[in-house]
């Protein structure tokens, strides 16, 4: 089976170390078209599977405010990797989970590599991975990338979940926002190609310029009308 994997995470969480562990000598480093951001791709064979891995730029979020965020987001939307491995810094969990929620909202098939658990432990932080899995609804694999700890488990999870998207738990906003989202979803239903309609609705509410560019003008004004009506 051929499996396409994207590594996503905040800057400095260990994406490149994981990428090197996984792909070893089989790498190609280039640039994103028209961008000066490094693009690292590689492949490996694991248990009869050909696994392609791409190391996305480090980002704190998936809004459209920086080149890195746009590259990461567009890659996930357009290329639809089979699995997005979200590398999370265990010593800085709360801040890192912001991106995790955005990835889930985008509808990505997320597996979490909970990296730097050594550092977290040294700081007296112990994370209940089972609990985290339950709360987020996605697999969580503890790793210490420089020691290659957890890499086999991560690969096994990638193979296991590649064709079996994990059931995700979506963030619920307060009642008023949910009402807005629902109304906009109704308007755009069936009209946003293969984009996740809830995600698009949220982006319209956020006034995301990149998404607005991708949507039919008349549809957009209908959404704006509805938002105006709801006050
Ligand atoms: N203690 C510890 N350090 C780690 C671990 N994983 C990575 N590091 C260190 O964290 C630093 C950043 O690692 P990188 O792999 O470059 O991080 P990155 O996510 O690729 O960073 P950007 O490409 O800038 O977004 C390096 O100094 C790594 O050696 C880990 O599990 N434990
Ligand atoms: Mg890197």
Short mmCIF file of N, CA, C and O in Angstrom, two decimals, residues 6-13 15-16 32 35-40 54-62 66-73 75-76 99:
data_model
loop_
_atom_site.label_atom_id
_atom_site.label_comp_id
_atom_site.label_asym_id
_atom_site.label_seq_id
_atom_site.Cartn_x
_atom_site.Cartn_y
_atom_site.Cartn_z
N UNK A 6 1.88 13.54 6.12
CA UNK A 6 2.41 14.89 6.31
C UNK A 6 2.71 15.09 7.79
O UNK A 6 1.91 14.71 8.64
N UNK A 7 3.87 15.67 8.07
CA UNK A 7 4.22 16.00 9.46
C UNK A 7 3.86 17.46 9.71
O UNK A 7 4.31 18.34 8.97
N UNK A 8 3.06 17.69 10.73
CA UNK A 8 2.66 19.07 11.04
C UNK A 8 2.92 19.33 12.52
O UNK A 8 2.82 18.41 13.34
N UNK A 9 3.22 20.56 12.85
CA UNK A 9 3.45 20.89 14.25
C UNK A 9 3.96 22.30 14.42
O UNK A 9 4.32 22.95 13.44
N UNK A 10 4.00 22.75 15.66
CA UNK A 10 4.55 24.06 15.95
C UNK A 10 6.04 24.08 15.59
O UNK A 10 6.66 23.03 15.46
N UNK A 11 6.64 25.26 15.44
CA UNK A 11 8.09 25.31 15.22
C UNK A 11 8.83 24.65 16.40
O UNK A 11 8.36 24.72 17.53
N UNK A 12 9.95 24.01 16.08
CA UNK A 12 10.86 23.50 17.11
C UNK A 12 10.36 22.33 17.96
O UNK A 12 10.87 22.07 19.04
N UNK A 13 9.34 21.62 17.48
CA UNK A 13 8.80 20.50 18.28
C UNK A 13 9.51 19.18 18.00
O UNK A 13 9.31 18.20 18.73
N UNK A 15 9.88 18.04 14.44
CA UNK A 15 9.41 17.51 13.15
C UNK A 15 10.56 16.98 12.31
O UNK A 15 10.49 15.89 11.75
N UNK A 16 11.63 17.78 12.21
CA UNK A 16 12.73 17.38 11.33
C UNK A 16 13.46 16.15 11.86
O UNK A 16 13.91 15.31 11.07
N UNK A 32 9.19 25.17 -1.69
CA UNK A 32 7.79 25.21 -2.09
C UNK A 32 7.72 26.15 -3.29
O UNK A 32 8.43 27.17 -3.29
N UNK A 35 8.21 29.94 -3.21
CA UNK A 35 8.40 30.31 -1.81
C UNK A 35 9.85 30.04 -1.41
O UNK A 35 10.56 29.29 -2.05
N UNK A 36 10.27 30.67 -0.34
CA UNK A 36 11.64 30.42 0.12
C UNK A 36 11.65 29.46 1.31
O UNK A 36 12.66 29.29 1.97
N UNK A 37 10.53 28.85 1.54
CA UNK A 37 10.45 27.92 2.66
C UNK A 37 10.92 26.54 2.20
O UNK A 37 10.52 26.05 1.15
N UNK A 38 11.79 25.91 2.99
CA UNK A 38 12.29 24.57 2.65
C UNK A 38 11.16 23.56 2.57
O UNK A 38 10.25 23.57 3.37
N UNK A 39 11.32 22.67 1.59
CA UNK A 39 10.34 21.60 1.45
C UNK A 39 11.10 20.28 1.50
O UNK A 39 11.92 20.00 0.63
N UNK A 40 10.89 19.49 2.54
CA UNK A 40 11.59 18.22 2.68
C UNK A 40 10.64 17.06 2.48
O UNK A 40 9.60 16.96 3.14
N UNK A 54 6.17 14.02 4.07
CA UNK A 54 6.53 15.41 3.81
C UNK A 54 6.55 16.17 5.13
O UNK A 54 5.67 15.99 5.98
N UNK A 55 7.59 16.97 5.30
CA UNK A 55 7.78 17.75 6.53
C UNK A 55 7.22 19.16 6.27
O UNK A 55 7.84 19.95 5.57
N UNK A 56 6.06 19.44 6.82
CA UNK A 56 5.44 20.76 6.58
C UNK A 56 6.12 21.83 7.43
O UNK A 56 6.70 21.52 8.47
N UNK A 57 6.05 23.09 7.00
CA UNK A 57 6.66 24.16 7.81
C UNK A 57 6.02 24.22 9.20
O UNK A 57 4.84 23.94 9.34
N UNK A 58 6.82 24.58 10.19
CA UNK A 58 6.30 24.70 11.56
C UNK A 58 5.34 25.89 11.68
O UNK A 58 5.66 26.99 11.21
N UNK A 59 4.17 25.66 12.29
CA UNK A 59 3.19 26.75 12.46
C UNK A 59 2.47 26.61 13.79
O UNK A 59 2.31 25.51 14.31
N UNK A 60 2.01 27.73 14.32
CA UNK A 60 1.24 27.71 15.57
C UNK A 60 -0.24 27.57 15.28
O UNK A 60 -1.04 27.33 16.17
N UNK A 61 -0.59 27.78 14.01
CA UNK A 61 -2.00 27.86 13.70
C UNK A 61 -2.19 27.57 12.21
O UNK A 61 -1.21 27.35 11.49
N UNK A 62 -3.40 27.53 11.74
CA UNK A 62 -3.65 27.32 10.31
C UNK A 62 -4.49 28.44 9.71
O UNK A 62 -5.31 28.22 8.84
N UNK A 66 0.45 33.75 7.53
CA UNK A 66 1.86 33.67 7.15
C UNK A 66 2.02 32.67 6.02
O UNK A 66 1.17 31.81 5.80
N UNK A 67 3.13 32.79 5.31
CA UNK A 67 3.42 31.88 4.21
C UNK A 67 3.43 30.44 4.71
O UNK A 67 2.87 29.54 4.09
N UNK A 68 4.05 30.24 5.88
CA UNK A 68 4.16 28.89 6.43
C UNK A 68 2.78 28.29 6.69
O UNK A 68 2.52 27.14 6.37
N UNK A 69 1.92 29.10 7.29
CA UNK A 69 0.58 28.60 7.61
C UNK A 69 -0.20 28.27 6.35
O UNK A 69 -0.89 27.26 6.27
N UNK A 70 -0.06 29.13 5.35
CA UNK A 70 -0.78 28.89 4.09
C UNK A 70 -0.28 27.64 3.39
O UNK A 70 -1.06 26.85 2.86
N UNK A 71 1.04 27.46 3.41
CA UNK A 71 1.61 26.27 2.77
C UNK A 71 1.08 25.01 3.45
O UNK A 71 0.62 24.07 2.80
N UNK A 72 1.15 25.01 4.79
CA UNK A 72 0.72 23.82 5.54
C UNK A 72 -0.76 23.55 5.29
O UNK A 72 -1.17 22.42 4.99
N UNK A 73 -1.55 24.59 5.38
CA UNK A 73 -2.99 24.43 5.23
C UNK A 73 -3.37 24.00 3.81
O UNK A 73 -4.14 23.06 3.63
N UNK A 75 -1.56 22.52 1.66
CA UNK A 75 -1.10 21.15 1.40
C UNK A 75 -2.13 20.15 1.90
O UNK A 75 -2.51 19.21 1.20
N UNK A 76 -2.58 20.35 3.12
CA UNK A 76 -3.53 19.39 3.70
C UNK A 76 -4.87 19.41 2.96
O UNK A 76 -5.44 18.36 2.66
N UNK A 99 -3.02 24.11 17.53
CA UNK A 99 -2.87 23.64 16.14
C UNK A 99 -3.59 22.29 15.95
O UNK A 99 -4.23 22.07 14.92
#
